[in-house]
Short mmCIF file of C-alpha atoms in Angstrom, two decimals:
data_model
loop_
_atom_site.label_atom_id
_atom_site.label_comp_id
_atom_site.label_asym_id
_atom_site.label_seq_id
_atom_site.Cartn_x
_atom_site.Cartn_y
_atom_site.Cartn_z
CA VAL Z 1 -4.88 -27.80 -3.87
CA LEU Z 2 -5.47 -24.55 -1.96
CA SER Z 3 -8.70 -23.11 -0.59
CA GLY Z 4 -7.89 -19.43 -0.07
CA CYS Z 5 -5.42 -17.66 2.20
CA GLY Z 6 -5.90 -17.65 5.97
CA VAL Z 7 -6.93 -20.29 8.49
CA TYR Z 8 -10.46 -19.07 9.25
CA ASP Z 9 -11.67 -18.61 5.67
CA GLY Z 10 -9.09 -20.35 3.48
CA THR Z 11 -5.91 -22.41 3.52
CA GLU Z 12 -3.93 -22.74 6.77
CA ILE Z 13 -0.75 -20.97 5.67
CA HIS Z 14 1.67 -22.79 8.00
CA GLU Z 15 0.37 -26.14 6.74
CA ALA Z 16 0.68 -25.12 3.10
CA SER Z 17 4.22 -23.84 3.68
CA ALA Z 18 5.22 -27.01 5.52
CA ILE Z 19 3.89 -29.17 2.69
CA LEU Z 20 5.84 -27.14 0.14
CA VAL Z 21 9.06 -27.36 2.17
CA HIS Z 22 8.79 -31.13 2.56
CA LEU Z 23 7.89 -31.63 -1.11
CA SER Z 24 10.88 -29.53 -2.11
CA ARG Z 25 13.14 -31.52 0.19
CA GLY Z 26 11.75 -34.73 -1.32
CA GLY Z 27 12.67 -33.58 -4.82
CA ALA Z 28 9.09 -33.15 -6.05
CA GLU Z 29 8.02 -30.72 -8.75
CA VAL Z 30 4.93 -28.84 -7.57
CA GLN Z 31 2.01 -27.15 -9.29
CA MET Z 32 -0.62 -25.36 -7.22
CA TYR Z 33 -4.33 -25.16 -7.98
CA ALA Z 34 -7.48 -23.70 -6.44
CA PRO Z 35 -11.12 -23.56 -7.49
CA ASP Z 36 -12.13 -20.34 -9.25
CA VAL Z 37 -15.14 -19.65 -7.00
CA PRO Z 38 -16.18 -17.05 -4.40
CA GLN Z 39 -15.25 -17.70 -0.77
CA MET Z 40 -18.09 -18.63 1.58
CA HIS Z 41 -17.24 -15.45 3.50
CA VAL Z 42 -14.28 -13.29 4.50
CA ILE Z 43 -12.93 -13.33 8.06
CA ASP Z 44 -11.05 -10.42 9.64
CA HIS Z 45 -8.30 -12.52 11.19
CA SER Z 46 -7.35 -9.79 13.67
CA LYS Z 47 -10.84 -9.99 15.19
CA GLY Z 48 -11.98 -13.48 14.28
CA GLN Z 49 -15.19 -12.00 12.91
CA PRO Z 50 -16.76 -11.96 9.42
CA ALA Z 51 -16.07 -8.87 7.34
CA GLU Z 52 -19.63 -8.46 6.09
CA ALA Z 53 -18.92 -6.01 3.26
CA GLU Z 54 -16.10 -8.03 1.69
CA SER Z 55 -16.11 -10.78 -0.91
CA ARG Z 56 -13.07 -12.60 -2.26
CA ASN Z 57 -12.24 -15.26 -4.83
CA VAL Z 58 -10.63 -18.55 -3.71
CA LEU Z 59 -8.23 -18.73 -6.66
CA VAL Z 60 -7.16 -15.09 -6.32
CA GLU Z 61 -6.54 -15.42 -2.57
CA SER Z 62 -4.70 -18.74 -2.98
CA ALA Z 63 -2.34 -17.02 -5.41
CA ARG Z 64 -0.89 -15.19 -2.38
CA ILE Z 65 0.47 -18.48 -1.03
CA ALA Z 66 1.49 -19.71 -4.49
CA ARG Z 67 3.43 -16.50 -5.19
CA GLY Z 68 1.26 -16.09 -8.25
CA LYS Z 69 2.09 -19.48 -9.77
CA ILE Z 70 -1.33 -21.09 -9.63
CA ALA Z 71 -4.01 -22.39 -11.97
CA SER Z 72 -7.72 -23.06 -11.80
CA LEU Z 73 -8.54 -26.45 -10.29
CA ALA Z 74 -10.50 -27.21 -13.47
CA LYS Z 75 -7.14 -27.63 -15.23
CA LEU Z 76 -5.81 -30.28 -12.83
CA THR Z 77 -5.59 -33.73 -14.43
CA THR Z 78 -4.22 -37.03 -13.17
CA ALA Z 79 -2.26 -37.50 -16.38
CA ASP Z 80 0.02 -34.59 -15.49
CA HIS Z 81 0.65 -35.47 -11.83
CA ASP Z 82 1.76 -38.36 -9.63
CA ALA Z 83 -0.12 -37.32 -6.47
CA VAL Z 84 -2.36 -34.62 -5.01
CA ILE Z 85 -2.21 -33.00 -1.56
CA PHE Z 86 -4.78 -30.88 0.26
CA PRO Z 87 -3.66 -28.62 3.16
CA GLY Z 88 -6.17 -27.85 5.89
CA GLY Z 89 -7.67 -24.61 7.13
CA PHE Z 90 -11.37 -23.78 7.34
CA GLY Z 91 -11.34 -23.14 3.60
CA ALA Z 92 -11.47 -26.91 3.10
CA ALA Z 93 -14.71 -26.95 5.09
CA LYS Z 94 -16.10 -23.69 3.68
CA ASN Z 95 -14.83 -23.29 0.11
CA LEU Z 96 -13.91 -26.81 -1.01
CA SER Z 97 -17.02 -28.19 0.69
CA THR Z 98 -19.94 -27.10 2.87
CA PHE Z 99 -18.81 -29.23 5.84
CA ALA Z 100 -18.53 -26.21 8.18
CA VAL Z 101 -22.25 -25.56 7.73
CA ASP Z 102 -23.77 -28.91 6.81
CA GLY Z 103 -21.58 -31.47 8.61
CA LYS Z 104 -22.31 -35.02 7.48
CA ASP Z 105 -24.81 -33.70 4.91
CA CYS Z 106 -22.17 -31.53 3.24
CA LYS Z 107 -21.59 -31.13 -0.46
CA VAL Z 108 -18.12 -31.11 -2.01
CA ASN Z 109 -17.08 -28.65 -4.71
CA ARG Z 110 -17.59 -30.31 -8.10
CA GLU Z 111 -13.95 -29.95 -9.19
CA VAL Z 112 -12.64 -31.15 -5.82
CA GLU Z 113 -14.86 -34.23 -6.05
CA ARG Z 114 -13.66 -34.87 -9.61
CA VAL Z 115 -10.00 -34.62 -8.61
CA LEU Z 116 -10.39 -36.95 -5.65
CA LYS Z 117 -12.26 -39.55 -7.70
CA ASP Z 118 -9.87 -39.30 -10.64
CA PHE Z 119 -6.74 -39.76 -8.53
CA HIS Z 120 -8.37 -42.60 -6.62
CA LYS Z 121 -9.42 -44.35 -9.83
CA ALA Z 122 -5.92 -43.91 -11.25
CA GLY Z 123 -4.36 -45.46 -8.13
CA LYS Z 124 -2.41 -42.28 -7.39
CA PRO Z 125 -1.87 -41.15 -3.78
CA ILE Z 126 -3.89 -38.45 -2.06
CA GLY Z 127 -2.52 -36.56 0.96
CA LEU Z 128 -4.70 -34.54 3.32
CA CYS Z 129 -4.11 -32.83 6.66
CA CYS Z 130 -6.03 -31.09 9.43
CA ILE Z 131 -9.75 -30.80 8.51
CA SER Z 132 -9.33 -31.74 4.82
CA PRO Z 133 -9.62 -35.53 5.41
CA VAL Z 134 -13.39 -34.95 5.60
CA LEU Z 135 -13.24 -34.46 1.82
CA ALA Z 136 -11.92 -37.99 1.31
CA ALA Z 137 -14.38 -39.42 3.82
CA LYS Z 138 -17.26 -37.84 1.90
CA VAL Z 139 -16.13 -38.66 -1.63
CA LEU Z 140 -14.29 -41.97 -1.24
CA SER Z 141 -16.61 -44.39 0.52
CA GLY Z 142 -14.89 -46.38 3.26
CA ALA Z 143 -11.65 -44.39 3.17
CA GLU Z 144 -9.51 -44.61 6.31
CA VAL Z 145 -8.39 -41.21 7.62
CA THR Z 146 -7.26 -39.43 10.77
CA VAL Z 147 -7.98 -36.04 12.28
CA GLY Z 148 -6.20 -37.02 15.51
CA HIS Z 149 -8.16 -37.92 18.65
CA GLU Z 150 -11.85 -38.52 19.19
CA GLU Z 151 -12.16 -36.70 22.55
CA GLU Z 152 -11.33 -33.04 23.28
CA GLU Z 153 -9.14 -33.94 26.28
CA GLY Z 154 -9.44 -30.62 28.05
CA GLY Z 155 -9.13 -28.53 24.91
CA LYS Z 156 -6.03 -30.22 23.48
CA TRP Z 157 -8.15 -31.53 20.60
CA PRO Z 158 -10.77 -28.76 20.11
CA TYR Z 159 -12.15 -30.21 16.87
CA ALA Z 160 -12.40 -33.83 18.06
CA GLY Z 161 -16.06 -33.97 17.05
CA THR Z 162 -14.89 -34.15 13.44
CA ALA Z 163 -13.94 -37.79 14.01
CA GLY Z 164 -17.58 -38.64 14.66
CA ALA Z 165 -18.66 -36.77 11.55
CA ILE Z 166 -16.15 -38.75 9.48
CA LYS Z 167 -17.77 -41.96 10.64
CA GLU Z 168 -21.21 -40.57 9.73
CA LEU Z 169 -19.85 -39.71 6.28
CA GLY Z 170 -18.99 -43.36 5.80
CA GLY Z 171 -15.28 -43.11 6.50
CA LYS Z 172 -13.21 -44.97 9.08
CA HIS Z 173 -11.42 -42.83 11.66
CA CYS Z 174 -8.04 -43.86 13.07
CA VAL Z 175 -6.63 -42.19 16.19
CA LYS Z 176 -3.19 -40.63 15.70
CA GLU Z 177 -0.86 -38.25 17.55
CA VAL Z 178 0.99 -35.04 16.69
CA THR Z 179 3.74 -35.36 19.29
CA ILE Z 180 6.41 -38.03 19.81
CA SER Z 181 6.24 -40.47 22.70
CA PHE Z 182 9.74 -41.76 23.46
CA PRO Z 183 8.89 -45.49 23.24
CA LEU Z 184 7.53 -44.86 19.73
CA ILE Z 185 10.33 -42.61 18.53
CA PHE Z 186 11.42 -45.15 15.94
CA HIS Z 187 7.90 -45.30 14.52
CA VAL Z 188 7.29 -41.57 14.05
CA GLU Z 189 5.66 -41.88 10.63
CA ARG Z 190 3.12 -44.39 11.90
CA GLN Z 191 2.43 -42.24 14.96
CA PHE Z 192 1.94 -39.00 13.01
CA THR Z 193 0.06 -40.32 9.99
CA HIS Z 194 -2.44 -42.87 8.85
CA VAL Z 195 -1.78 -44.58 5.53
CA ASP Z 196 -4.80 -46.21 3.92
CA THR Z 197 -2.83 -48.48 1.61
CA LYS Z 198 -5.92 -49.78 -0.20
CA ASN Z 199 -7.12 -46.33 -1.22
CA LYS Z 200 -3.68 -44.67 -1.18
CA VAL Z 201 -4.95 -41.94 1.14
CA VAL Z 202 -2.45 -40.45 3.63
CA THR Z 203 -3.64 -38.16 6.44
CA THR Z 204 -2.21 -36.35 9.47
CA PRO Z 205 -3.93 -34.23 12.19
CA ALA Z 206 -1.81 -31.04 11.99
CA PHE Z 207 -3.64 -28.10 13.62
CA MET Z 208 -6.56 -30.23 14.76
CA CYS Z 209 -4.40 -30.33 17.91
CA GLU Z 210 -3.30 -27.43 20.10
CA THR Z 211 0.46 -27.98 20.03
CA GLU Z 212 3.77 -26.40 19.06
CA LEU Z 213 4.40 -25.52 15.43
CA HIS Z 214 7.36 -27.88 15.05
CA ASN Z 215 5.09 -30.83 15.88
CA ILE Z 216 2.73 -29.78 13.09
CA PHE Z 217 5.69 -29.45 10.73
CA ASP Z 218 7.00 -32.93 11.58
CA GLY Z 219 3.61 -34.58 11.18
CA ILE Z 220 3.11 -32.98 7.78
CA GLY Z 221 6.60 -34.14 6.83
CA ALA Z 222 5.62 -37.71 7.63
CA MET Z 223 2.48 -37.35 5.52
CA VAL Z 224 4.40 -35.94 2.54
CA LYS Z 225 7.06 -38.65 2.82
CA ASN Z 226 4.41 -41.36 2.69
CA VAL Z 227 2.65 -39.74 -0.26
CA LEU Z 228 5.92 -39.59 -2.18
CA LYS Z 229 6.68 -43.20 -1.24
CA LEU Z 230 3.31 -44.34 -2.61
CA THR Z 231 4.05 -42.80 -5.99
CA GLY Z 232 6.75 -45.43 -6.41
CA LYS Z 233 9.18 -42.86 -7.81
#
C-alpha cells in the first residue's frame, strides 16, 4: 500500500523498492494499491519546502513507483491476498493518516483502517516499516511494533519521539536496531524486526535511523521474510 511518491510527502521510494525486491526474491506475487485522495500537500524535494501552488493525487503519484500497475485502495480485499505491507515515508503520516499534524489524536484514512482491520480479523500478516507502524498502533489496540530506539542518541534516531506517541496510541513499542552487532549476527531477523505473533504484525525501523542504505535494505528484507513466513505458504 503506497502513499504517494517521495519521502517528504508520500512513499519513501527506497523502502518501497526494497520491499518489492525482497518480495520478488521470496517468490511473492504483488499487487500495489493507494488511496484515491488528494495529498496533504506537495513538497519540493530539492528545497524541502511546500510547493504552495501545487496539488497532487496519492493514487496518481503512487503509480510512478508502481510503473502504472496500481489500483485504488478501495479495491483491496483480504480474500485476494495473503498479506499486506506498508512502506514508510511521510505519506503514511500525512496521506494515510493525520499523524504528522495530530500525533496521538490522529485519524486514519477510512480505507487504510478497513484494510488493517480486515487483515487482522482474517489472521493474515501485516508488515510495516519506518513511520507506518503508527497506523497499526492506532487501529489495532495493543499491537506490538517498533520504530527503532526511544532516544535520539545525538541525532542517530531523529524521530525517536514517535516511540512515545505509539505508547500514547495504545500500542507497545519494542526497541530494535538497523545495524548488525557481531555477537548477534546469527539473530539478524530478531535484531532488525519485531514480530507480534499474536496480531501477526511485523515491523522494522528502516529510515527512522540515520544509517547506510544497505542497512535499511537488510532490515526490510528481514521484515518481508517474516511476513512471508507468517502466511504459512
